[in-house]
PDB file of C-alpha atoms in Angstrom:
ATOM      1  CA  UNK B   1      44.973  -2.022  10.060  1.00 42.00           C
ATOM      2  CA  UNK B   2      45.338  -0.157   6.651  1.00 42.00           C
ATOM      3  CA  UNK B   3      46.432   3.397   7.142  1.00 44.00           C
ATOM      4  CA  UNK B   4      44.414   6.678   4.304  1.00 43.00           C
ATOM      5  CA  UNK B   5      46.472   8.538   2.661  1.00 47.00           C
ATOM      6  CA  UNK B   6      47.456  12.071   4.112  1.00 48.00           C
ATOM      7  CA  UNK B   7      44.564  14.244   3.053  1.00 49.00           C
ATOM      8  CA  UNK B   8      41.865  11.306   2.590  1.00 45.00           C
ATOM      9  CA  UNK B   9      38.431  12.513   2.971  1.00 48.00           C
ATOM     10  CA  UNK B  10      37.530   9.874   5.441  1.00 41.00           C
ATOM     11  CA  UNK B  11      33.827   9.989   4.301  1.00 45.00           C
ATOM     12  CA  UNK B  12      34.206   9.212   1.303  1.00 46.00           C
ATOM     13  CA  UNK B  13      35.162   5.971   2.205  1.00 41.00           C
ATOM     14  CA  UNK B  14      32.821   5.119   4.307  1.00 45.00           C
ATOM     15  CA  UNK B  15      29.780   6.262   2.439  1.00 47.00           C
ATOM     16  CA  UNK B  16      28.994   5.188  -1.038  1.00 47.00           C
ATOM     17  CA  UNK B  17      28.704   7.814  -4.387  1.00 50.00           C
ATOM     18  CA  UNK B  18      26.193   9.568  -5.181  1.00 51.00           C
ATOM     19  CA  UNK B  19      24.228   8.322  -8.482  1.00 50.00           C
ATOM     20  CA  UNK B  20      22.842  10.251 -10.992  1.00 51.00           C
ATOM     21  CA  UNK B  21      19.004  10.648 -11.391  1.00 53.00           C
ATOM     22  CA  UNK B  22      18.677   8.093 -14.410  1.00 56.00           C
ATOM     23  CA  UNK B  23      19.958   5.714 -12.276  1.00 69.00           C
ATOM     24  CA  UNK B  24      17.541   5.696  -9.461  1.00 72.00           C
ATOM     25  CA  UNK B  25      14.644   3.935 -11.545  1.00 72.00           C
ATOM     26  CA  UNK B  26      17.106   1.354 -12.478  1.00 76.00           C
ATOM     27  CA  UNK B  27      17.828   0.630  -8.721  1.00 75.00           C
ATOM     28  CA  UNK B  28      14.484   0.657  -7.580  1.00 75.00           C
ATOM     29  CA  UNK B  29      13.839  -1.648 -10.031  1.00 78.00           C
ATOM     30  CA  UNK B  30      16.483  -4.212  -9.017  1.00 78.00           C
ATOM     31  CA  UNK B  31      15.252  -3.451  -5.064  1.00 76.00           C
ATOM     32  CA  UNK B  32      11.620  -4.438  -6.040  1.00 79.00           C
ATOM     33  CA  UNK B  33      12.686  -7.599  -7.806  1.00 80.00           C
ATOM     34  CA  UNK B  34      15.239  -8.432  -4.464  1.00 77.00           C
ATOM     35  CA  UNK B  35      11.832  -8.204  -2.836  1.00 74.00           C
ATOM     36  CA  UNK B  36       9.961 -10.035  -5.315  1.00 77.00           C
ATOM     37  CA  UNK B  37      12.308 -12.935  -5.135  1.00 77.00           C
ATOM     38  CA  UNK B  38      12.227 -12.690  -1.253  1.00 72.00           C
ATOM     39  CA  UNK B  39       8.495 -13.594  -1.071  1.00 68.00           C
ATOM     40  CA  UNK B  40       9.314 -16.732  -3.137  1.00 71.00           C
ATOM     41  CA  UNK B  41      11.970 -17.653  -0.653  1.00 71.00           C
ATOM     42  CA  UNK B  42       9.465 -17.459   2.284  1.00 70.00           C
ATOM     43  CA  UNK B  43       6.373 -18.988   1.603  1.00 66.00           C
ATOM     44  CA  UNK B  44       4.906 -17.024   4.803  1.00 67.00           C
ATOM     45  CA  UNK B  45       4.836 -13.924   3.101  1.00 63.00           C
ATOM     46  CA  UNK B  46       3.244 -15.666  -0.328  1.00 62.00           C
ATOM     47  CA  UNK B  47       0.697 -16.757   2.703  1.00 65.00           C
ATOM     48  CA  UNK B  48      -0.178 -13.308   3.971  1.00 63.00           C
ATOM     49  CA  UNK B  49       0.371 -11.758  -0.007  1.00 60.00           C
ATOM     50  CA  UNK B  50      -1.975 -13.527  -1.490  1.00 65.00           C
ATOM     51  CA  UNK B  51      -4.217 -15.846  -0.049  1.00 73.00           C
ATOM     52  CA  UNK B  52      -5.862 -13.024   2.931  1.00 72.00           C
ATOM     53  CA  UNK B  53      -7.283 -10.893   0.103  1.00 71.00           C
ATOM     54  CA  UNK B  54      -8.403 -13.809  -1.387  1.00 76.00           C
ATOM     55  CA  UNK B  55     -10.354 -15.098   1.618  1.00 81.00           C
ATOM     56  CA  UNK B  56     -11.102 -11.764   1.759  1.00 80.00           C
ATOM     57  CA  UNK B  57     -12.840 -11.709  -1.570  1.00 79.00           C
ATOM     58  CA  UNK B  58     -14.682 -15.119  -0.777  1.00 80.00           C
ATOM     59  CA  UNK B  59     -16.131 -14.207   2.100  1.00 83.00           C
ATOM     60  CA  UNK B  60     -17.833 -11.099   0.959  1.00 82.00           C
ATOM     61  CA  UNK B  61     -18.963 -12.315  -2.391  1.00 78.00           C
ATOM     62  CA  UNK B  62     -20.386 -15.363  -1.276  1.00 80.00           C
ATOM     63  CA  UNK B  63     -21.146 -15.356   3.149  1.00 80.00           C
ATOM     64  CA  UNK B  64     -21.828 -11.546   3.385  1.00 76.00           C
ATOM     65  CA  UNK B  65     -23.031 -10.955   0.277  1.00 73.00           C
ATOM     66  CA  UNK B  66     -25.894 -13.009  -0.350  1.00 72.00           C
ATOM     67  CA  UNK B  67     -27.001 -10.503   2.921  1.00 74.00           C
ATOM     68  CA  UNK B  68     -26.707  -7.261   1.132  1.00 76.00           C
ATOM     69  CA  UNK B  69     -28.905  -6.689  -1.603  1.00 68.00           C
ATOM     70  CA  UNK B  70     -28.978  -4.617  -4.440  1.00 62.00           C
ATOM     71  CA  UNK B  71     -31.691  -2.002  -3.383  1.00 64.00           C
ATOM     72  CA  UNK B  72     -29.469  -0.964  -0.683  1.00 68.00           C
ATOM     73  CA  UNK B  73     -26.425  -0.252  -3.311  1.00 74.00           C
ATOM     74  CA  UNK B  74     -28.464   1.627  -6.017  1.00 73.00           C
ATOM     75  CA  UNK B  75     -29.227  -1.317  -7.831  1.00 74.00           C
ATOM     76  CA  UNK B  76     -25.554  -2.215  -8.255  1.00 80.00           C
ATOM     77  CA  UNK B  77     -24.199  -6.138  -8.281  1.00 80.00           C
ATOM     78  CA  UNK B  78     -22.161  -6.604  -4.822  1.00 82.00           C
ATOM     79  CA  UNK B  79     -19.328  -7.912  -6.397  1.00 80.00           C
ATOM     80  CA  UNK B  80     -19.184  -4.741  -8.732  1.00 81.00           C
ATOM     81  CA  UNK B  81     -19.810  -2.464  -5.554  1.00 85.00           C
ATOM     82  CA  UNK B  82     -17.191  -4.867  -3.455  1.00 85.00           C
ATOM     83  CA  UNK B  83     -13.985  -5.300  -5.846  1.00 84.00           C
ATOM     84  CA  UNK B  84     -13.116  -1.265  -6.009  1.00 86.00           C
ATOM     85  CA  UNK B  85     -13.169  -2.006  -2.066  1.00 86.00           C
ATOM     86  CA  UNK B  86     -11.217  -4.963  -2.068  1.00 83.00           C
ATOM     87  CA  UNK B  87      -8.537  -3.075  -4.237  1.00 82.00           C
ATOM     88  CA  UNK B  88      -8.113  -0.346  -1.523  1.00 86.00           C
ATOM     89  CA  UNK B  89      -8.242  -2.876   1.076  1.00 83.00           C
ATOM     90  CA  UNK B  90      -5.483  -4.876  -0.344  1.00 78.00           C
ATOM     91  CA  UNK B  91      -3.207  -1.893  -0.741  1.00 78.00           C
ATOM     92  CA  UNK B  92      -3.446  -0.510   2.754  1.00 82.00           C
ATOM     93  CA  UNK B  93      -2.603  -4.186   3.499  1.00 78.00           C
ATOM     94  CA  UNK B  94       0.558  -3.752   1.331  1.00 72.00           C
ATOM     95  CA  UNK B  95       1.269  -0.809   3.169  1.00 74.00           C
ATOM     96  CA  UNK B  96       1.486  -2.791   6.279  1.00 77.00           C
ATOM     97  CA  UNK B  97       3.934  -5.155   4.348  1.00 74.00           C
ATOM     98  CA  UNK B  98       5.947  -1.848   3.474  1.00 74.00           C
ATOM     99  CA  UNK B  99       6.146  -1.328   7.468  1.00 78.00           C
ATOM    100  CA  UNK B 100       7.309  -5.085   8.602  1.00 77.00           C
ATOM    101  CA  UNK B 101       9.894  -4.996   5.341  1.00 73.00           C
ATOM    102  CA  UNK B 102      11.256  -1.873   5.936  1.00 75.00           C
ATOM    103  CA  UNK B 103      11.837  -2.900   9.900  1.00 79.00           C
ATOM    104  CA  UNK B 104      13.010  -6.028   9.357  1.00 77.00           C
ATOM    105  CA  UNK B 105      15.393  -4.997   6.588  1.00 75.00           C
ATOM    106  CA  UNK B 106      16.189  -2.041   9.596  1.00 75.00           C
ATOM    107  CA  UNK B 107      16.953  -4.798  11.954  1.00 72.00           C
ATOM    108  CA  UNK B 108      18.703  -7.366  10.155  1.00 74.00           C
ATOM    109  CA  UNK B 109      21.545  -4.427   9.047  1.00 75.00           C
ATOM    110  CA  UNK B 110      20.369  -4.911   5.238  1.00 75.00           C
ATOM    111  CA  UNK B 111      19.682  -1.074   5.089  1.00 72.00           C
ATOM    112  CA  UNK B 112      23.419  -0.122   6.217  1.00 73.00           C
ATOM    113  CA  UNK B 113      24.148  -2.812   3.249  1.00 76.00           C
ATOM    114  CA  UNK B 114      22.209  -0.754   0.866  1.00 73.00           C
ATOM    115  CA  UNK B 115      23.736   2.392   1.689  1.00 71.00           C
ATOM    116  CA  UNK B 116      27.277   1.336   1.432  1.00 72.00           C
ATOM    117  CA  UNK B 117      26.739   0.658  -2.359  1.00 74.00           C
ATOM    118  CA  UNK B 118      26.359   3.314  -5.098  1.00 72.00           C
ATOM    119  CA  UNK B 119      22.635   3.235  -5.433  1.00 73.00           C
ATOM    120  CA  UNK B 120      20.024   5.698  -5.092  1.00 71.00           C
ATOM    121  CA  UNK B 121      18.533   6.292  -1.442  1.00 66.00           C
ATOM    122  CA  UNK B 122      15.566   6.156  -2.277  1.00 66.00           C
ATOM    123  CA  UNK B 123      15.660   2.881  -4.606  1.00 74.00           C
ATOM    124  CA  UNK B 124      15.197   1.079  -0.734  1.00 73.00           C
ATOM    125  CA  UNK B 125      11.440   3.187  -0.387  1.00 71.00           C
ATOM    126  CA  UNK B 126      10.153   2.689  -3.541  1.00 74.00           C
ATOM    127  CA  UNK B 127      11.817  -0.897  -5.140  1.00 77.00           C
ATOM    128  CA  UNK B 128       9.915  -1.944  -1.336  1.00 73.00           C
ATOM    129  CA  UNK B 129       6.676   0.139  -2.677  1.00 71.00           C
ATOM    130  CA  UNK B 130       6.907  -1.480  -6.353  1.00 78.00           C
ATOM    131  CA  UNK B 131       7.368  -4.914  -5.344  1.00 77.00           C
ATOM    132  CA  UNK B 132       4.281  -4.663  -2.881  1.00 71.00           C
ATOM    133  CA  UNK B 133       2.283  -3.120  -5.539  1.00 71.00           C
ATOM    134  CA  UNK B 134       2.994  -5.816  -8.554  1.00 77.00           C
ATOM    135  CA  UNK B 135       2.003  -8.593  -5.774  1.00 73.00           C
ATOM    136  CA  UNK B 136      -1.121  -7.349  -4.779  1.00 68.00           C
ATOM    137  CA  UNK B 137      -2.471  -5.263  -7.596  1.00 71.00           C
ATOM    138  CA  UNK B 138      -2.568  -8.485 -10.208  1.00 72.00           C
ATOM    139  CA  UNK B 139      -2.918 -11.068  -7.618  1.00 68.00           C
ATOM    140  CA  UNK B 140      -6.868  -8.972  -6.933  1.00 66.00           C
ATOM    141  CA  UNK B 141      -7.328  -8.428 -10.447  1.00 71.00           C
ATOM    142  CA  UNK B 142      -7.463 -12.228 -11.141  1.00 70.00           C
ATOM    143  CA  UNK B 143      -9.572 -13.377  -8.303  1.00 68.00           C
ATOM    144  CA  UNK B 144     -11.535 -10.674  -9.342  1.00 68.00           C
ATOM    145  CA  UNK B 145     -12.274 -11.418 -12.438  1.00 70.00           C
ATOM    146  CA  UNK B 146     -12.965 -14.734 -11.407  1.00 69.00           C
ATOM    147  CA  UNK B 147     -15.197 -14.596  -8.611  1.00 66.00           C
ATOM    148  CA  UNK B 148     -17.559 -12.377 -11.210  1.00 65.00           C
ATOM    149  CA  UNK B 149     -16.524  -9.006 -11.345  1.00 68.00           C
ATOM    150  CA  UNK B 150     -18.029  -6.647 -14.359  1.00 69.00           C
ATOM    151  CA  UNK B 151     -16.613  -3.646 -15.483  1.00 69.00           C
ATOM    152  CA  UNK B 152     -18.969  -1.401 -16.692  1.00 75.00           C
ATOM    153  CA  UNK B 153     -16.740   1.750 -17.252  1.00 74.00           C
ATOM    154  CA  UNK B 154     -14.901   2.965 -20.083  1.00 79.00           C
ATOM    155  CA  UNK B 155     -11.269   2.023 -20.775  1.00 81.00           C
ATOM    156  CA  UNK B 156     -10.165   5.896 -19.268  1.00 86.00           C
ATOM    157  CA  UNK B 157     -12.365   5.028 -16.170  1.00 86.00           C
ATOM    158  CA  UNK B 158     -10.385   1.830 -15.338  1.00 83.00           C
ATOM    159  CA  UNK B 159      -7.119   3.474 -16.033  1.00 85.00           C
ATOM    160  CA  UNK B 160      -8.402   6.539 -13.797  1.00 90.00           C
ATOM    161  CA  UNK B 161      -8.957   4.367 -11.166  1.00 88.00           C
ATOM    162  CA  UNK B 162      -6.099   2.532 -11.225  1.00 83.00           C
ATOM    163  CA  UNK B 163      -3.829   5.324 -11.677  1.00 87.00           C
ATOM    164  CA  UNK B 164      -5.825   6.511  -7.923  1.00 92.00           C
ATOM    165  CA  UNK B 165      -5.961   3.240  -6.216  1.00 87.00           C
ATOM    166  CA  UNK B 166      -1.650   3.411  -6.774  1.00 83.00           C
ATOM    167  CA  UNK B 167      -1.440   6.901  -5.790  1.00 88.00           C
ATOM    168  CA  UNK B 168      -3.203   6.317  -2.443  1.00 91.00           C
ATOM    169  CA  UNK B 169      -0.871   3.512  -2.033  1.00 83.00           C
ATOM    170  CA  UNK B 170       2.058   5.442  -2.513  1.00 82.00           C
ATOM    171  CA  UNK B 171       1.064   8.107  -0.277  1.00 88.00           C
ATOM    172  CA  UNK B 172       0.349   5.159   2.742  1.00 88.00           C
ATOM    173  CA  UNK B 173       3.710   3.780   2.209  1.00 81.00           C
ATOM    174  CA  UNK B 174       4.866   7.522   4.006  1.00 84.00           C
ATOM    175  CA  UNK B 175       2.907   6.362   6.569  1.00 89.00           C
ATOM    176  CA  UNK B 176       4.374   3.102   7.143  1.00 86.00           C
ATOM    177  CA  UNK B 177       7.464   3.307   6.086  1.00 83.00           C
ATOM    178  CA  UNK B 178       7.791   5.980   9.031  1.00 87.00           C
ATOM    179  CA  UNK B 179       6.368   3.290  11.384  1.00 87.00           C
ATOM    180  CA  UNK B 180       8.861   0.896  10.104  1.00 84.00           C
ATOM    181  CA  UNK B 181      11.438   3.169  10.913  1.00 82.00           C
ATOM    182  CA  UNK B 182      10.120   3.989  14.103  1.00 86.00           C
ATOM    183  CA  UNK B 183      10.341   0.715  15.742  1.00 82.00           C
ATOM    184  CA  UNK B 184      12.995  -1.849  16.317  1.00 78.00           C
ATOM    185  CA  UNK B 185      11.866  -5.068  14.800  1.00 78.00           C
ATOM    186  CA  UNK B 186       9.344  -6.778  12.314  1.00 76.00           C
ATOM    187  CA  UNK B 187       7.472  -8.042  15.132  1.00 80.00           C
ATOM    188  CA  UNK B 188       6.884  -4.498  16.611  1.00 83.00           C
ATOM    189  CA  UNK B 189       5.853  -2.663  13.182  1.00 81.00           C
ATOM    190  CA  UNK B 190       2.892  -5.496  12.656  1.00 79.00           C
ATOM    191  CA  UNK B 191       1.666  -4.726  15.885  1.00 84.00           C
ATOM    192  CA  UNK B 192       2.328  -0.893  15.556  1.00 84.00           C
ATOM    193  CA  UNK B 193       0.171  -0.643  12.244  1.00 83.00           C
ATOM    194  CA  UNK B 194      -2.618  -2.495  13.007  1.00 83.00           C
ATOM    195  CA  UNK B 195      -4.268   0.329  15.525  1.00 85.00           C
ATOM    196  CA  UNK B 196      -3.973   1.946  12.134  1.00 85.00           C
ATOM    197  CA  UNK B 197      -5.220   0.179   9.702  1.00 85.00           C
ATOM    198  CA  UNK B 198      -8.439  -1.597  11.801  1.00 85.00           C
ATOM    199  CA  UNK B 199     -10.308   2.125  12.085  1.00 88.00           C
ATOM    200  CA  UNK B 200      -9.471   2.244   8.570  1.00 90.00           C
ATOM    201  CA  UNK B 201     -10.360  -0.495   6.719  1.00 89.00           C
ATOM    202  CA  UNK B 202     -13.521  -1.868   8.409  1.00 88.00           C
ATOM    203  CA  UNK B 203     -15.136   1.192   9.491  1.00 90.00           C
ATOM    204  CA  UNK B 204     -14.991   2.306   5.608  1.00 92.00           C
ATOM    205  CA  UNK B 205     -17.334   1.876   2.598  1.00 90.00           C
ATOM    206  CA  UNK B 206     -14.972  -0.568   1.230  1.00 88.00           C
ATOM    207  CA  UNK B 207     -17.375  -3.440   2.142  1.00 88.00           C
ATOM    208  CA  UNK B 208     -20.843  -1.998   2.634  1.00 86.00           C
ATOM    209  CA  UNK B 209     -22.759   1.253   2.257  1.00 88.00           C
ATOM    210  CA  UNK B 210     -22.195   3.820   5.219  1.00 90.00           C
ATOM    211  CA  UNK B 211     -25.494   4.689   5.824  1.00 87.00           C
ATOM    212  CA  UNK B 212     -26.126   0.946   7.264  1.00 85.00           C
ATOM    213  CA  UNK B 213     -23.741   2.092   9.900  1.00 90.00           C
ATOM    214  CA  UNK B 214     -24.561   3.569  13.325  1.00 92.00           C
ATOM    215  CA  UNK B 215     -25.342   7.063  12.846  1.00 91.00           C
ATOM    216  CA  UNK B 216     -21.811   8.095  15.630  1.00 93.00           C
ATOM    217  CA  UNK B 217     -19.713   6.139  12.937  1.00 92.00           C
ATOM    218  CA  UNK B 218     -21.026   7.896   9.762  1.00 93.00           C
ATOM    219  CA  UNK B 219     -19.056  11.044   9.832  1.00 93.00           C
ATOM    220  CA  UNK B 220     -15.802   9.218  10.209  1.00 93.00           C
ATOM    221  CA  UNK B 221     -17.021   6.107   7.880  1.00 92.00           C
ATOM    222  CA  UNK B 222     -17.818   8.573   4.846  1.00 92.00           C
ATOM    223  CA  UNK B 223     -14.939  11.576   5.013  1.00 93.00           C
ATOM    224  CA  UNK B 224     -11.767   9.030   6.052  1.00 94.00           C
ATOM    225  CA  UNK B 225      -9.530   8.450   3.498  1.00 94.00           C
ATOM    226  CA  UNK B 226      -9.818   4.817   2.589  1.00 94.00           C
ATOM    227  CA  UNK B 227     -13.862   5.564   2.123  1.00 94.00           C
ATOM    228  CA  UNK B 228     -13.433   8.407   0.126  1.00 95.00           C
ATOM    229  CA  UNK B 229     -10.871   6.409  -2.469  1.00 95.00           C
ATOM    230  CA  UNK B 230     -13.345   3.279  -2.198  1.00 93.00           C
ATOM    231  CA  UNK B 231     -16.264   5.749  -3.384  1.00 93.00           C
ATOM    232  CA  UNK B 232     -13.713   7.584  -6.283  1.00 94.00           C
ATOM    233  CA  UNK B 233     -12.650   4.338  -7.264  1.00 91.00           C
ATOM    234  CA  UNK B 234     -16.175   2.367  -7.287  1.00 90.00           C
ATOM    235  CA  UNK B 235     -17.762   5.628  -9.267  1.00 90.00           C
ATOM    236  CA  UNK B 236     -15.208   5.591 -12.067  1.00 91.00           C
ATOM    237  CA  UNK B 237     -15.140   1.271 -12.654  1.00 87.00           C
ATOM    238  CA  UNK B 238     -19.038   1.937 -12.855  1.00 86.00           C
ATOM    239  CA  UNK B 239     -19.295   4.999 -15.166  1.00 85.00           C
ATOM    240  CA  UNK B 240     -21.158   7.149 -12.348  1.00 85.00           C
ATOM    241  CA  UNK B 241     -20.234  10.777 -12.349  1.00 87.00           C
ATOM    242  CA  UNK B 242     -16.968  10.421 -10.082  1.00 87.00           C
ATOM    243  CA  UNK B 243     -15.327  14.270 -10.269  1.00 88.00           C
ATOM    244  CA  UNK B 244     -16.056  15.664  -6.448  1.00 91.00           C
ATOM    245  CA  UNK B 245     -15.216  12.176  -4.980  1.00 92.00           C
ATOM    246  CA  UNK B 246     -12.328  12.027  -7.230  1.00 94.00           C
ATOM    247  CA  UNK B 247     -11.011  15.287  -5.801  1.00 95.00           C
ATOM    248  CA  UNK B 248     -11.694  14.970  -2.396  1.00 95.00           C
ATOM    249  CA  UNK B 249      -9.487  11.709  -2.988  1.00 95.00           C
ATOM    250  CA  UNK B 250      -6.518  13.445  -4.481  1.00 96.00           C
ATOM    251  CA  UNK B 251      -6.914  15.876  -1.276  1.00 96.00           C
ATOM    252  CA  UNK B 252      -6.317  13.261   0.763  1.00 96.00           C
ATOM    253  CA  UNK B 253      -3.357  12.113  -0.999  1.00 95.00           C
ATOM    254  CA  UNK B 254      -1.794  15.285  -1.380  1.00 96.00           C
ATOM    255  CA  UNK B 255      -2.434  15.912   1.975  1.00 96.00           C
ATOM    256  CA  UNK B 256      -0.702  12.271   3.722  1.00 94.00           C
ATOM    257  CA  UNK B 257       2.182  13.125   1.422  1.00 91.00           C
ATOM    258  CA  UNK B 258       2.824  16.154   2.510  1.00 93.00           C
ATOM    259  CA  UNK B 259       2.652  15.347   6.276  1.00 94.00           C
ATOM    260  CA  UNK B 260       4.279  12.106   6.328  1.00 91.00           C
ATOM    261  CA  UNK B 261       7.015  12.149   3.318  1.00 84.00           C
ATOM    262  CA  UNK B 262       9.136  14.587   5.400  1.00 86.00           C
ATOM    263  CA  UNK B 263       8.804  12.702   8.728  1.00 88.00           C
ATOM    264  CA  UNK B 264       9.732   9.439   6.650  1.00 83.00           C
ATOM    265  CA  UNK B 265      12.821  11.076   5.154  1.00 78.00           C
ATOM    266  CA  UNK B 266      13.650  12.632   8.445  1.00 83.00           C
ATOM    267  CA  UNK B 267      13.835   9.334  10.396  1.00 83.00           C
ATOM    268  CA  UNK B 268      15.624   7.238   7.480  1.00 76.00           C
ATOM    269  CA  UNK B 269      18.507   9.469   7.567  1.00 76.00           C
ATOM    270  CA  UNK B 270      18.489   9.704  11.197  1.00 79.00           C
ATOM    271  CA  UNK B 271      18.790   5.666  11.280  1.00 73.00           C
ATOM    272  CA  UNK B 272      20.596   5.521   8.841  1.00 66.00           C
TER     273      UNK B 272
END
């Protein structure tokens, strides 16, 4: 047994330095590729990553689709009105990957890990966040593309758009991220999140047009959050005036941030 020093501050050995600010982009960055290379290593997660949103995208450009016609969207092409909505979808999903990661990691003792070393806290939240949002983001953009998607925006509107559809992902990985922390295991935080992310998702306008929807449904269909993005989103890749829905979708944002970013940080130090 090795005996301190007289006068050893015993938590300094037991936790690891603090880093300076520049630092922390540089370990999230290392973090996201750590869970970048883990989706290689288990083809399970390539599974879920990448080909769901792609049977995803199939099936609603070419079973559903053929069912909805253009009338009913404002004249718009379905697979211009669907991909904004596929986008979202995908990067709720992500934030259900954020959940299981974040538990599993919880679990396995690969957290306590992280904070022994001289990194930045919060290079575990957001390298998790990055890597989920390089996997999905591209991997939608090129079945997008090629299942027939047509942008008819300006190059502002697409970045505008983007720049939303990755701060509403952001602000869901506070949500899940706090039920990863919540729970004990993987397992648990996939079955936690789904309650979540069923009413969200498929009672949206991420797929089709509220107003085909019974009329009990509308109100929470057209003010949730994912619908509101969906409709930000959809307006500014099709050049439609998109500056109320736009705002009403940074609201939401602002708002999920604020709620669940101190909870989050709250129960990772208390687990931690």
């Amino acid at each position: 047994m090795t005996t301190l020093p007289a006068g050893t501050d015993t938590a300094s050995v037991v936790t690891a330095p603090k880093v300076d600010r520049p630092h922390a982009f540089g370990d999230a960055l290392v973090i996201a590729w750590r869970n970048l290379l883990n989706i290689r290593r288990n083809p399970q997660l390539l599974v879920f990553a990448t080909i769901q949103p792609v049977i995803f995208i199939l099936n609603f450009r070419y079973v559903f689709g053929g069912a909805i016609n253009a009338q009913s969207l404002g004249g718009v092409a379905y697979v211009n009105y669907l991909m904004p909505g596929i986008f979202v979808q995908t990067i709720v999903f992500g934030a259900l990957t954020t959940a299981v990661g974040l538990a599993g990691d919880l679990h396995l003792g690969i957290i306590e890990r992280f904070k022994s070393l001289p990194i930045a806290r919060s290079a575990v939240l957001t390298g998790r966040t990055t890597a989920d949002l390089i996997r999905n983001f591209f991997v939608m953009c090129i079945v997008g593309f090629a299942v027939g998607w047509q942008i008819v925006s300006d190059v502002w509107g697409i970045i505008a758009a983007v720049v939303l559809i990755l701060a509403f992902s952001y602000s869901l990985s506070w949500i899940f991220a706090f039920v990863g922390l919540s729970v004990k295991d993987a397992e648990t935080a996939q079955a936690a999140s789904f309650p979540i992310l069923a009413p969200l998702i498929f009672a949206s306008s991420a797929f089709i047009p509220v107003q085909t929807m019974p009329g009990w449904l509308q109100p929470w269909a057209k003010h949730q959050p994912v619908s509101v993005v969906c409709d930000a989103a959809r307006d500014l890749t099709l050049g439609l005036p998109a500056g109320t829905a736009t705002l009403k979708a940074l609201a939401w944002i602002i708002g999920i941030v604020a709620v669940f970013a101190p909870l989050a940080v709250r129960k990772y130090r208390k687990v931690t």
